[in-house]
Short mmCIF file of N, CA and C and ligand atoms in Angstrom, two decimals:
data_model
loop_
_atom_site.label_atom_id
_atom_site.label_comp_id
_atom_site.label_asym_id
_atom_site.label_seq_id
_atom_site.Cartn_x
_atom_site.Cartn_y
_atom_site.Cartn_z
N LEU A 1 99.53 102.86 102.71
CA LEU A 1 98.43 102.57 101.84
C LEU A 1 96.94 103.28 102.38
N SER A 2 95.87 102.90 103.98
CA SER A 2 95.63 104.02 103.74
C SER A 2 95.02 105.20 104.43
N VAL A 3 96.56 105.80 103.94
CA VAL A 3 96.65 107.06 104.18
C VAL A 3 96.42 108.52 103.63
N LEU A 4 95.60 109.66 104.35
CA LEU A 4 94.85 110.83 103.35
C LEU A 4 96.35 111.06 102.70
N ARG A 5 96.20 111.45 101.62
CA ARG A 5 97.44 112.27 100.99
C ARG A 5 97.63 113.74 101.11
N SER A 6 98.83 114.21 101.63
CA SER A 6 98.59 115.79 101.56
C SER A 6 98.58 116.30 100.62
N PRO A 7 97.87 117.98 101.04
CA PRO A 7 97.89 118.46 100.49
C PRO A 7 99.09 118.94 99.24
N ILE A 8 98.66 119.33 98.07
CA ILE A 8 99.89 119.60 96.72
C ILE A 8 99.99 121.39 97.70
N LYS A 9 101.69 122.19 97.90
CA LYS A 9 101.68 122.91 97.93
C LYS A 9 102.99 123.52 96.69
N HIS A 10 103.13 122.71 96.00
CA HIS A 10 104.05 123.74 94.84
C HIS A 10 103.62 122.56 94.01
N CYS A 11 103.37 123.52 92.67
CA CYS A 11 103.78 123.04 91.70
C CYS A 11 104.12 122.04 90.76
N ARG A 12 103.55 121.17 89.85
CA ARG A 12 104.42 120.11 89.32
C ARG A 12 105.04 120.69 88.05
N ASN A 13 104.70 121.63 87.33
CA ASN A 13 105.50 122.23 86.50
C ASN A 13 106.56 123.01 86.57
N CYS A 14 105.95 124.14 87.54
CA CYS A 14 107.66 125.40 87.32
C CYS A 14 107.82 125.25 89.03
N GLY A 15 107.41 124.62 90.25
CA GLY A 15 107.80 124.74 91.40
C GLY A 15 106.89 125.66 91.74
N ALA A 16 106.25 127.03 91.63
CA ALA A 16 105.76 128.06 92.78
C ALA A 16 104.64 127.68 92.97
N ALA A 17 104.95 128.26 94.50
CA ALA A 17 103.56 127.88 95.79
C ALA A 17 102.32 127.86 95.37
N VAL A 18 101.68 127.11 95.07
CA VAL A 18 100.33 127.17 94.55
C VAL A 18 98.89 127.73 95.69
N VAL A 19 98.32 128.13 95.13
CA VAL A 19 96.99 128.87 95.64
C VAL A 19 95.84 127.55 95.87
N HIS A 20 95.26 127.16 96.49
CA HIS A 20 94.26 126.43 96.76
C HIS A 20 92.91 127.21 96.26
N ARG A 21 92.44 127.17 95.34
CA ARG A 21 90.75 127.71 94.78
C ARG A 21 89.94 126.75 93.59
N VAL A 22 88.84 127.62 93.59
CA VAL A 22 87.93 127.01 92.40
C VAL A 22 88.61 127.79 90.94
N PRO A 23 88.60 126.98 89.82
CA PRO A 23 89.25 127.70 88.65
C PRO A 23 88.32 127.73 87.62
N ASP A 24 88.77 128.70 87.01
CA ASP A 24 87.63 129.50 86.67
C ASP A 24 87.07 129.08 84.96
N ASP A 25 87.00 127.75 85.11
CA ASP A 25 86.58 127.13 84.04
C ASP A 25 85.39 126.57 84.14
N GLY A 26 84.48 127.06 85.49
CA GLY A 26 83.24 126.32 85.30
C GLY A 26 83.35 125.04 86.37
N ASP A 27 84.70 125.13 87.08
CA ASP A 27 84.90 123.96 87.95
C ASP A 27 83.90 124.82 89.54
N THR A 28 83.89 123.25 89.91
CA THR A 28 82.70 123.63 91.09
C THR A 28 83.80 123.05 92.00
N ARG A 29 84.95 122.42 92.07
CA ARG A 29 85.83 122.16 92.75
C ARG A 29 86.82 123.06 93.40
N GLU A 30 87.60 122.79 94.32
CA GLU A 30 88.24 124.01 94.68
C GLU A 30 89.92 122.52 94.85
N ARG A 31 91.12 123.01 93.69
CA ARG A 31 92.35 122.96 93.41
C ARG A 31 93.24 123.33 93.66
N ALA A 32 94.42 122.85 93.52
CA ALA A 32 95.62 123.21 93.31
C ALA A 32 96.23 124.10 92.50
N VAL A 33 96.19 125.39 92.21
CA VAL A 33 96.33 125.96 91.22
C VAL A 33 98.14 126.92 91.41
N CYS A 34 97.78 127.31 89.76
CA CYS A 34 99.71 127.62 89.69
C CYS A 34 99.39 129.72 89.44
N PRO A 35 99.79 130.36 90.15
CA PRO A 35 99.80 131.45 90.52
C PRO A 35 100.65 131.87 88.84
N GLN A 36 101.39 130.83 88.13
CA GLN A 36 103.32 131.78 87.96
C GLN A 36 102.50 130.98 86.48
N CYS A 37 101.96 129.67 86.67
CA CYS A 37 101.85 129.46 85.00
C CYS A 37 100.45 128.33 84.75
N ALA A 38 99.82 129.22 85.60
CA ALA A 38 98.05 128.70 85.51
C ALA A 38 97.76 126.99 85.70
N THR A 39 98.99 126.29 86.02
CA THR A 39 98.78 124.84 85.41
C THR A 39 97.24 124.48 86.66
N ILE A 40 96.47 123.36 86.49
CA ILE A 40 95.23 122.93 87.43
C ILE A 40 95.88 121.88 87.80
N HIS A 41 95.96 121.73 89.49
CA HIS A 41 95.97 119.78 89.97
C HIS A 41 95.43 119.39 90.02
N TYR A 42 94.52 118.32 89.17
CA TYR A 42 93.82 117.75 89.58
C TYR A 42 94.24 116.58 90.58
N GLU A 43 93.42 116.14 91.47
CA GLU A 43 93.40 115.17 92.23
C GLU A 43 92.41 114.32 92.33
N ASN A 44 93.03 112.85 91.99
CA ASN A 44 91.56 111.49 91.92
C ASN A 44 92.03 110.55 92.36
N PRO A 45 90.58 109.00 93.16
CA PRO A 45 91.46 108.30 94.15
C PRO A 45 92.69 107.85 93.22
N LEU A 46 92.85 106.67 94.04
CA LEU A 46 94.28 105.99 93.78
C LEU A 46 93.11 104.34 93.62
N ASN A 47 93.86 103.49 92.91
CA ASN A 47 93.39 102.09 93.07
C ASN A 47 94.65 101.69 93.74
N VAL A 48 93.78 100.74 94.96
CA VAL A 48 94.64 99.27 95.67
C VAL A 48 94.29 98.37 94.85
N VAL A 49 94.68 97.53 94.67
CA VAL A 49 95.03 96.05 93.81
C VAL A 49 95.65 94.82 95.06
N GLY A 50 94.45 94.11 94.86
CA GLY A 50 95.22 93.04 95.86
C GLY A 50 94.57 91.44 95.45
N THR A 51 94.51 90.67 96.16
CA THR A 51 94.82 88.97 96.48
C THR A 51 94.09 88.73 97.49
N VAL A 52 93.01 87.91 97.35
CA VAL A 52 92.58 86.84 98.43
C VAL A 52 93.41 85.19 97.83
N PRO A 53 94.02 84.92 98.56
CA PRO A 53 95.18 83.86 98.00
C PRO A 53 94.65 82.71 98.64
N HIS A 54 94.14 81.41 98.46
CA HIS A 54 93.18 79.99 99.26
C HIS A 54 94.49 79.60 98.88
N LEU A 55 94.03 78.31 99.92
CA LEU A 55 94.19 76.94 99.66
C LEU A 55 93.58 76.35 100.45
N GLY A 56 92.57 75.44 100.11
CA GLY A 56 91.08 74.71 100.73
C GLY A 56 90.51 75.93 101.35
N ASP A 57 90.75 75.26 102.40
CA ASP A 57 89.89 76.55 103.63
C ASP A 57 90.66 77.09 104.51
N ARG A 58 91.83 77.47 103.64
CA ARG A 58 92.81 78.31 104.50
C ARG A 58 93.19 79.30 103.67
N VAL A 59 93.29 81.08 104.36
CA VAL A 59 93.79 82.61 103.30
C VAL A 59 94.74 82.61 103.98
N LEU A 60 95.82 83.06 102.52
CA LEU A 60 97.24 83.63 102.99
C LEU A 60 97.21 85.22 102.98
N LEU A 61 98.00 85.33 104.66
CA LEU A 61 98.02 86.30 105.35
C LEU A 61 99.30 87.14 105.49
N CYS A 62 99.56 88.52 105.16
CA CYS A 62 101.39 88.54 105.65
C CYS A 62 100.91 89.43 106.99
N LYS A 63 102.18 89.58 107.75
CA LYS A 63 102.06 90.46 108.48
C LYS A 63 103.16 91.62 107.96
N ARG A 64 102.83 92.60 108.23
CA ARG A 64 103.32 93.98 107.66
C ARG A 64 104.10 94.23 108.44
N ASN A 65 105.66 94.39 107.53
CA ASN A 65 107.12 95.12 108.53
C ASN A 65 107.11 96.47 107.82
N ILE A 66 106.31 96.98 107.38
CA ILE A 66 106.19 98.70 107.50
C ILE A 66 105.30 99.33 107.15
N GLU A 67 105.20 100.93 107.83
CA GLU A 67 103.90 102.01 108.04
C GLU A 67 103.45 101.91 107.04
N PRO A 68 102.07 102.20 107.14
CA PRO A 68 101.65 102.10 108.69
C PRO A 68 100.62 100.88 108.57
N ARG A 69 100.82 100.91 109.91
CA ARG A 69 100.10 99.10 110.15
C ARG A 69 101.13 98.37 110.41
N LYS A 70 102.35 98.59 110.85
CA LYS A 70 103.16 97.75 110.84
C LYS A 70 103.05 96.49 111.97
N GLY A 71 103.51 95.53 111.68
CA GLY A 71 103.15 94.34 112.89
C GLY A 71 101.58 94.18 112.43
N LYS A 72 100.81 94.18 111.65
CA LYS A 72 99.68 93.88 111.48
C LYS A 72 99.82 93.26 110.44
N TRP A 73 98.05 92.59 110.30
CA TRP A 73 98.21 91.41 109.74
C TRP A 73 97.01 92.10 107.61
N THR A 74 96.99 91.50 106.66
CA THR A 74 97.11 92.07 105.75
C THR A 74 97.11 91.31 104.49
N LEU A 75 95.81 90.92 103.44
CA LEU A 75 96.06 90.18 102.69
C LEU A 75 97.22 91.13 101.74
N PRO A 76 97.97 90.17 100.59
CA PRO A 76 98.82 90.83 99.69
C PRO A 76 98.01 92.44 98.61
N ALA A 77 98.24 93.35 99.23
CA ALA A 77 97.45 94.43 98.08
C ALA A 77 98.50 95.75 98.17
N GLY A 78 98.51 96.68 97.39
CA GLY A 78 99.25 97.57 97.29
C GLY A 78 99.14 98.65 95.84
N PHE A 79 99.40 99.84 95.79
CA PHE A 79 99.24 101.08 94.82
C PHE A 79 99.17 100.82 93.47
N MET A 80 98.75 100.60 92.43
CA MET A 80 98.41 100.19 91.08
C MET A 80 99.42 100.88 90.51
N GLU A 81 100.26 100.32 89.61
CA GLU A 81 101.50 101.11 88.88
C GLU A 81 101.26 101.29 87.72
N LEU A 82 101.59 102.49 86.87
CA LEU A 82 100.99 102.77 85.65
C LEU A 82 101.53 101.96 84.20
N ASP A 83 100.64 101.20 83.54
CA ASP A 83 100.79 100.43 82.72
C ASP A 83 100.97 99.03 83.22
N GLU A 84 99.86 98.70 84.16
CA GLU A 84 99.95 97.41 84.40
C GLU A 84 97.88 97.73 84.29
N THR A 85 97.34 96.10 84.56
CA THR A 85 95.84 96.02 84.39
C THR A 85 95.69 95.87 86.15
N THR A 86 94.71 95.85 86.25
CA THR A 86 94.58 95.45 87.90
C THR A 86 95.08 94.41 88.41
N ALA A 87 94.35 93.30 87.20
CA ALA A 87 95.27 91.99 87.75
C ALA A 87 96.54 91.97 87.82
N GLN A 88 96.79 92.37 86.90
CA GLN A 88 98.44 92.50 86.93
C GLN A 88 99.34 92.88 88.06
N GLY A 89 98.08 94.22 88.52
CA GLY A 89 99.29 94.50 89.69
C GLY A 89 98.63 93.81 91.13
N ALA A 90 97.99 93.38 91.41
CA ALA A 90 97.03 91.92 92.47
C ALA A 90 98.18 91.08 92.14
N ALA A 91 98.75 90.78 90.99
CA ALA A 91 99.40 89.45 90.78
C ALA A 91 100.87 89.86 91.45
N ARG A 92 101.05 91.55 90.71
CA ARG A 92 102.80 91.91 91.02
C ARG A 92 102.51 91.41 92.59
N GLU A 93 101.56 92.32 93.56
CA GLU A 93 101.97 92.60 94.98
C GLU A 93 102.07 91.52 96.17
N THR A 94 101.14 90.62 95.11
CA THR A 94 101.40 89.13 96.18
C THR A 94 102.50 88.26 95.56
N ASP A 95 103.05 88.63 94.53
CA ASP A 95 104.21 88.21 94.42
C ASP A 95 105.42 89.13 95.30
N GLU A 96 105.23 90.39 95.17
CA GLU A 96 106.47 91.24 96.10
C GLU A 96 106.27 91.01 97.58
N GLU A 97 104.78 90.81 97.64
CA GLU A 97 104.51 90.51 99.73
C GLU A 97 104.92 89.32 100.02
N ALA A 98 104.26 88.36 99.66
CA ALA A 98 104.12 87.20 99.98
C ALA A 98 105.11 86.02 99.24
N GLY A 99 105.48 86.08 97.72
CA GLY A 99 106.04 85.03 96.85
C GLY A 99 105.74 84.10 96.72
N ALA A 100 104.43 84.36 96.69
CA ALA A 100 103.83 83.12 96.35
C ALA A 100 102.62 82.77 94.90
N GLN A 101 103.07 81.41 94.94
CA GLN A 101 102.97 81.21 93.81
C GLN A 101 101.32 80.86 93.70
N ILE A 102 100.70 81.59 92.46
CA ILE A 102 98.45 81.60 92.02
C ILE A 102 98.11 81.26 91.16
N GLU A 103 97.29 80.70 91.04
CA GLU A 103 96.54 80.96 90.06
C GLU A 103 95.33 82.11 90.28
N MET A 104 95.39 83.29 89.20
CA MET A 104 94.57 84.40 89.50
C MET A 104 92.98 84.20 89.11
N GLY A 105 92.36 83.85 90.36
CA GLY A 105 90.96 84.26 89.47
C GLY A 105 90.02 85.40 89.37
N PRO A 106 88.66 85.52 89.75
CA PRO A 106 88.17 86.36 89.06
C PRO A 106 88.19 87.38 90.39
N LEU A 107 87.66 88.77 90.11
CA LEU A 107 87.19 90.19 91.24
C LEU A 107 86.41 89.62 92.18
N PHE A 108 87.01 89.78 93.40
CA PHE A 108 85.68 89.27 94.77
C PHE A 108 85.57 90.63 95.40
N SER A 109 85.74 91.45 95.69
CA SER A 109 85.45 92.53 96.06
C SER A 109 85.85 93.81 95.44
N LEU A 110 85.25 95.16 95.62
CA LEU A 110 85.08 96.57 95.22
C LEU A 110 85.03 97.04 96.05
N LEU A 111 85.83 97.66 96.99
CA LEU A 111 85.67 98.72 98.26
C LEU A 111 85.81 100.32 97.98
N ASN A 112 85.22 100.58 98.09
CA ASN A 112 85.28 102.53 98.19
C ASN A 112 85.61 103.00 99.11
N VAL A 113 86.62 104.04 100.02
CA VAL A 113 87.48 104.08 100.56
C VAL A 113 87.29 105.85 100.87
N ARG A 114 85.81 106.38 100.80
CA ARG A 114 86.47 107.61 100.26
C ARG A 114 87.10 108.97 100.99
N ARG A 115 86.99 108.61 102.20
CA ARG A 115 87.27 109.53 103.71
C ARG A 115 89.07 109.78 102.36
N VAL A 116 90.11 108.68 102.25
CA VAL A 116 90.82 108.68 101.93
C VAL A 116 91.44 108.77 100.36
N GLY A 117 90.11 108.92 99.70
CA GLY A 117 90.40 108.99 98.17
C GLY A 117 90.79 107.77 97.44
N GLN A 118 90.41 106.54 98.22
CA GLN A 118 91.19 105.35 97.22
C GLN A 118 89.56 104.24 96.96
N VAL A 119 90.25 103.19 95.95
CA VAL A 119 88.94 102.18 95.73
C VAL A 119 90.15 101.19 95.76
N HIS A 120 90.19 99.93 96.76
CA HIS A 120 90.59 98.57 96.74
C HIS A 120 89.66 97.78 96.01
N LEU A 121 90.68 96.87 95.30
CA LEU A 121 89.78 95.63 94.38
C LEU A 121 90.84 94.65 94.50
N PHE A 122 90.23 93.68 95.34
CA PHE A 122 91.00 92.27 95.56
C PHE A 122 90.42 91.43 94.75
N TYR A 123 91.13 90.32 93.73
CA TYR A 123 91.07 89.39 93.33
C TYR A 123 90.57 87.78 94.13
N ARG A 124 89.78 87.13 93.93
CA ARG A 124 90.29 85.72 94.74
C ARG A 124 91.48 85.08 93.73
N ALA A 125 92.56 84.17 94.01
CA ALA A 125 93.72 83.67 93.69
C ALA A 125 94.14 82.38 94.62
N ARG A 126 93.96 81.29 93.24
CA ARG A 126 94.55 79.64 94.19
C ARG A 126 95.41 80.16 94.26
N LEU A 127 96.16 79.25 95.25
CA LEU A 127 97.49 78.90 95.34
C LEU A 127 97.58 78.16 95.21
N LEU A 128 99.41 78.13 94.24
CA LEU A 128 99.74 76.56 93.98
C LEU A 128 100.62 75.84 94.89
N SER A 129 100.99 76.33 95.51
CA SER A 129 101.67 76.04 97.02
C SER A 129 101.72 76.23 98.48
N ASP A 130 102.50 75.88 98.84
CA ASP A 130 102.13 76.65 100.81
C ASP A 130 102.98 77.04 101.07
N GLN A 131 104.31 76.94 100.16
CA GLN A 131 105.47 77.40 100.40
C GLN A 131 105.56 79.05 99.93
N PHE A 132 106.04 79.75 101.14
CA PHE A 132 106.39 81.33 100.45
C PHE A 132 106.97 81.82 100.74
N ASN A 133 108.02 82.93 99.90
CA ASN A 133 109.05 83.37 100.24
C ASN A 133 108.87 85.27 100.34
N PRO A 134 108.24 85.46 101.02
CA PRO A 134 107.68 87.11 101.42
C PRO A 134 109.25 88.49 101.27
N GLY A 135 108.84 89.27 100.28
CA GLY A 135 109.72 90.35 100.74
C GLY A 135 110.00 91.00 101.82
N TYR A 136 110.93 92.44 101.52
CA TYR A 136 110.91 92.57 103.20
C TYR A 136 109.86 93.88 103.38
N GLU A 137 108.68 93.77 102.44
CA GLU A 137 107.57 94.42 103.49
C GLU A 137 106.78 93.68 104.32
N THR A 138 107.17 92.42 104.24
CA THR A 138 106.79 91.11 105.15
C THR A 138 107.42 90.89 106.04
N ILE A 139 106.98 90.54 107.24
CA ILE A 139 107.13 90.43 108.53
C ILE A 139 107.35 88.26 108.27
N GLU A 140 106.24 87.83 108.00
CA GLU A 140 105.69 86.60 107.71
C GLU A 140 104.75 86.59 107.10
N ALA A 141 104.62 85.31 106.05
CA ALA A 141 103.27 84.87 105.68
C ALA A 141 103.12 83.63 106.01
N ARG A 142 101.38 83.52 105.86
CA ARG A 142 101.03 82.29 106.61
C ARG A 142 99.82 82.13 106.43
N LEU A 143 99.18 80.49 106.61
CA LEU A 143 97.98 80.57 105.91
C LEU A 143 97.33 80.91 107.26
N PHE A 144 95.89 81.03 107.13
CA PHE A 144 94.55 80.94 108.28
C PHE A 144 93.41 80.02 107.73
N THR A 145 93.09 79.56 108.86
CA THR A 145 91.48 78.83 108.76
C THR A 145 90.85 80.18 109.19
N GLU A 146 89.44 80.00 108.46
CA GLU A 146 88.17 81.30 109.33
C GLU A 146 88.98 81.47 111.22
N ASP A 147 89.11 80.56 111.57
CA ASP A 147 88.49 80.64 112.60
C ASP A 147 90.16 81.20 113.47
N GLU A 148 91.30 80.61 112.75
CA GLU A 148 92.55 81.17 113.01
C GLU A 148 92.86 82.83 112.78
N ILE A 149 91.89 83.11 112.20
CA ILE A 149 92.22 84.89 111.68
C ILE A 149 92.29 86.10 112.76
N PRO A 150 93.47 86.56 112.88
CA PRO A 150 93.01 87.23 113.59
C PRO A 150 92.33 88.57 113.65
N TRP A 151 91.62 88.60 114.16
CA TRP A 151 90.36 89.66 113.47
C TRP A 151 90.85 90.79 113.84
N ASP A 152 91.46 91.47 115.41
CA ASP A 152 91.60 92.05 115.84
C ASP A 152 93.23 93.01 115.27
N GLU A 153 93.64 91.75 114.41
CA GLU A 153 95.05 92.74 113.98
C GLU A 153 94.99 92.72 112.87
N LEU A 154 94.11 92.97 112.22
CA LEU A 154 94.25 92.98 110.72
C LEU A 154 94.72 94.91 110.68
N ALA A 155 95.27 94.55 109.40
CA ALA A 155 95.81 96.04 109.06
C ALA A 155 94.38 97.28 108.58
N PHE A 156 93.71 96.71 107.75
CA PHE A 156 92.71 97.64 107.39
C PHE A 156 91.55 97.28 107.08
N ARG A 157 90.63 97.76 106.97
CA ARG A 157 89.12 97.58 106.88
C ARG A 157 88.61 97.17 105.53
N THR A 158 89.61 97.12 104.62
CA THR A 158 88.86 96.69 103.62
C THR A 158 89.47 95.67 103.45
N VAL A 159 90.62 94.59 104.38
CA VAL A 159 90.68 93.53 104.70
C VAL A 159 90.51 93.05 105.30
N ARG A 160 89.14 93.18 106.53
CA ARG A 160 88.47 92.62 107.17
C ARG A 160 86.68 92.55 106.28
N GLU A 161 86.55 93.58 105.59
CA GLU A 161 85.79 93.25 105.09
C GLU A 161 85.96 92.13 103.76
N THR A 162 86.60 92.30 103.52
CA THR A 162 87.01 91.21 102.04
C THR A 162 86.99 89.97 102.46
N LEU A 163 87.73 89.08 103.66
CA LEU A 163 87.96 88.20 104.68
C LEU A 163 86.20 87.40 104.76
N LEU A 164 85.61 88.51 105.61
CA LEU A 164 83.99 88.23 106.06
C LEU A 164 82.97 87.72 105.11
N ARG A 165 83.59 88.46 103.60
CA ARG A 165 82.43 88.22 102.44
C ARG A 165 82.97 86.79 102.09
N PHE A 166 84.51 86.46 101.93
CA PHE A 166 85.15 85.36 101.41
C PHE A 166 84.34 83.78 102.13
N PHE A 167 84.80 84.41 103.35
CA PHE A 167 84.55 83.51 103.98
C PHE A 167 83.18 82.69 104.15
N ALA A 168 82.22 83.68 104.06
CA ALA A 168 80.64 83.84 104.24
C ALA A 168 80.49 83.03 102.86
N ASP A 169 80.63 83.34 101.67
CA ASP A 169 80.56 82.66 100.15
C ASP A 169 80.64 81.87 100.82
N ARG A 170 82.04 81.10 100.52
CA ARG A 170 83.12 79.92 100.76
C ARG A 170 81.97 78.83 101.63
N LYS A 171 81.14 79.44 103.01
CA LYS A 171 80.00 78.54 103.25
C LYS A 171 79.07 78.79 102.68
N ALA A 172 78.72 79.16 101.67
CA ALA A 172 77.30 79.54 101.00
C ALA A 172 78.01 78.15 99.86
N GLY A 173 78.87 77.96 99.07
CA GLY A 173 78.83 77.20 98.41
C GLY A 173 79.14 78.17 96.68
N ALA A 174 79.08 79.09 96.84
CA ALA A 174 78.92 80.31 95.50
C ALA A 174 79.56 81.64 96.40
N PHE A 175 80.54 81.99 95.16
CA PHE A 175 81.53 83.50 95.08
C PHE A 175 80.55 84.54 94.53
N GLY A 176 80.67 85.50 94.91
CA GLY A 176 80.23 86.99 93.82
C GLY A 176 80.85 87.97 93.53
N LEU A 177 80.42 89.29 93.68
CA LEU A 177 81.21 90.21 93.65
C LEU A 177 80.58 91.05 94.27
N HIS A 178 81.57 92.19 95.46
CA HIS A 178 81.17 92.64 96.47
C HIS A 178 81.78 93.54 96.04
N CYS A 179 79.93 94.22 96.12
CA CYS A 179 80.95 96.03 96.25
C CYS A 179 80.82 97.06 97.68
N VAL A 180 81.81 97.36 98.06
CA VAL A 180 81.23 97.53 99.36
C VAL A 180 81.84 99.21 99.81
N ASP A 181 81.07 99.98 100.46
CA ASP A 181 81.44 101.43 100.99
C ASP A 181 81.44 101.83 102.01
N ILE A 182 83.15 101.70 102.36
CA ILE A 182 83.56 102.21 103.60
C ILE A 182 83.40 103.30 103.98
N GLU A 183 82.56 103.76 105.46
CA GLU A 183 82.14 105.18 105.43
C GLU A 183 82.78 104.98 106.71
ZN1 LIG B 1 103.25 126.36 87.73
#
């Protein structure tokens, strides 16, 4: 999830070894350029989409069964797929990782993780049941009150920042949309 992508080594078009240089077309950034077929490989940030599934004063977290951060707790989230919206991706990840029945709510947090080239988006989601059916990516899925959240055992900074704001807004009685730059 939050891992730096390794640089492109081979051309996706013809397989030749690429060179990393600024293309001659007025570009200002170094790209992986193919010396054989002249393909320029543009790399752009990826979207990670997820939910804050809540029931009363409790939030659903999943204990990760996969690397990175295996054994740590996370909100259900993962990379957006082609041919789905951000909300559809968030719902899919919630189903895959927790097997939770939800009613999707509004976007709650947007977090720029510039260092790894990712944008994380979390939607609020109302849980329709406290029964979960986690998939292979999850060791355990359970509900936590604010006091029970394993703050030192969270998998990702974006999960921490989202949870902090969720419980603060809940206390204040009004939910906003939070844009956060993680540096
Ligand atoms: Zn090529």
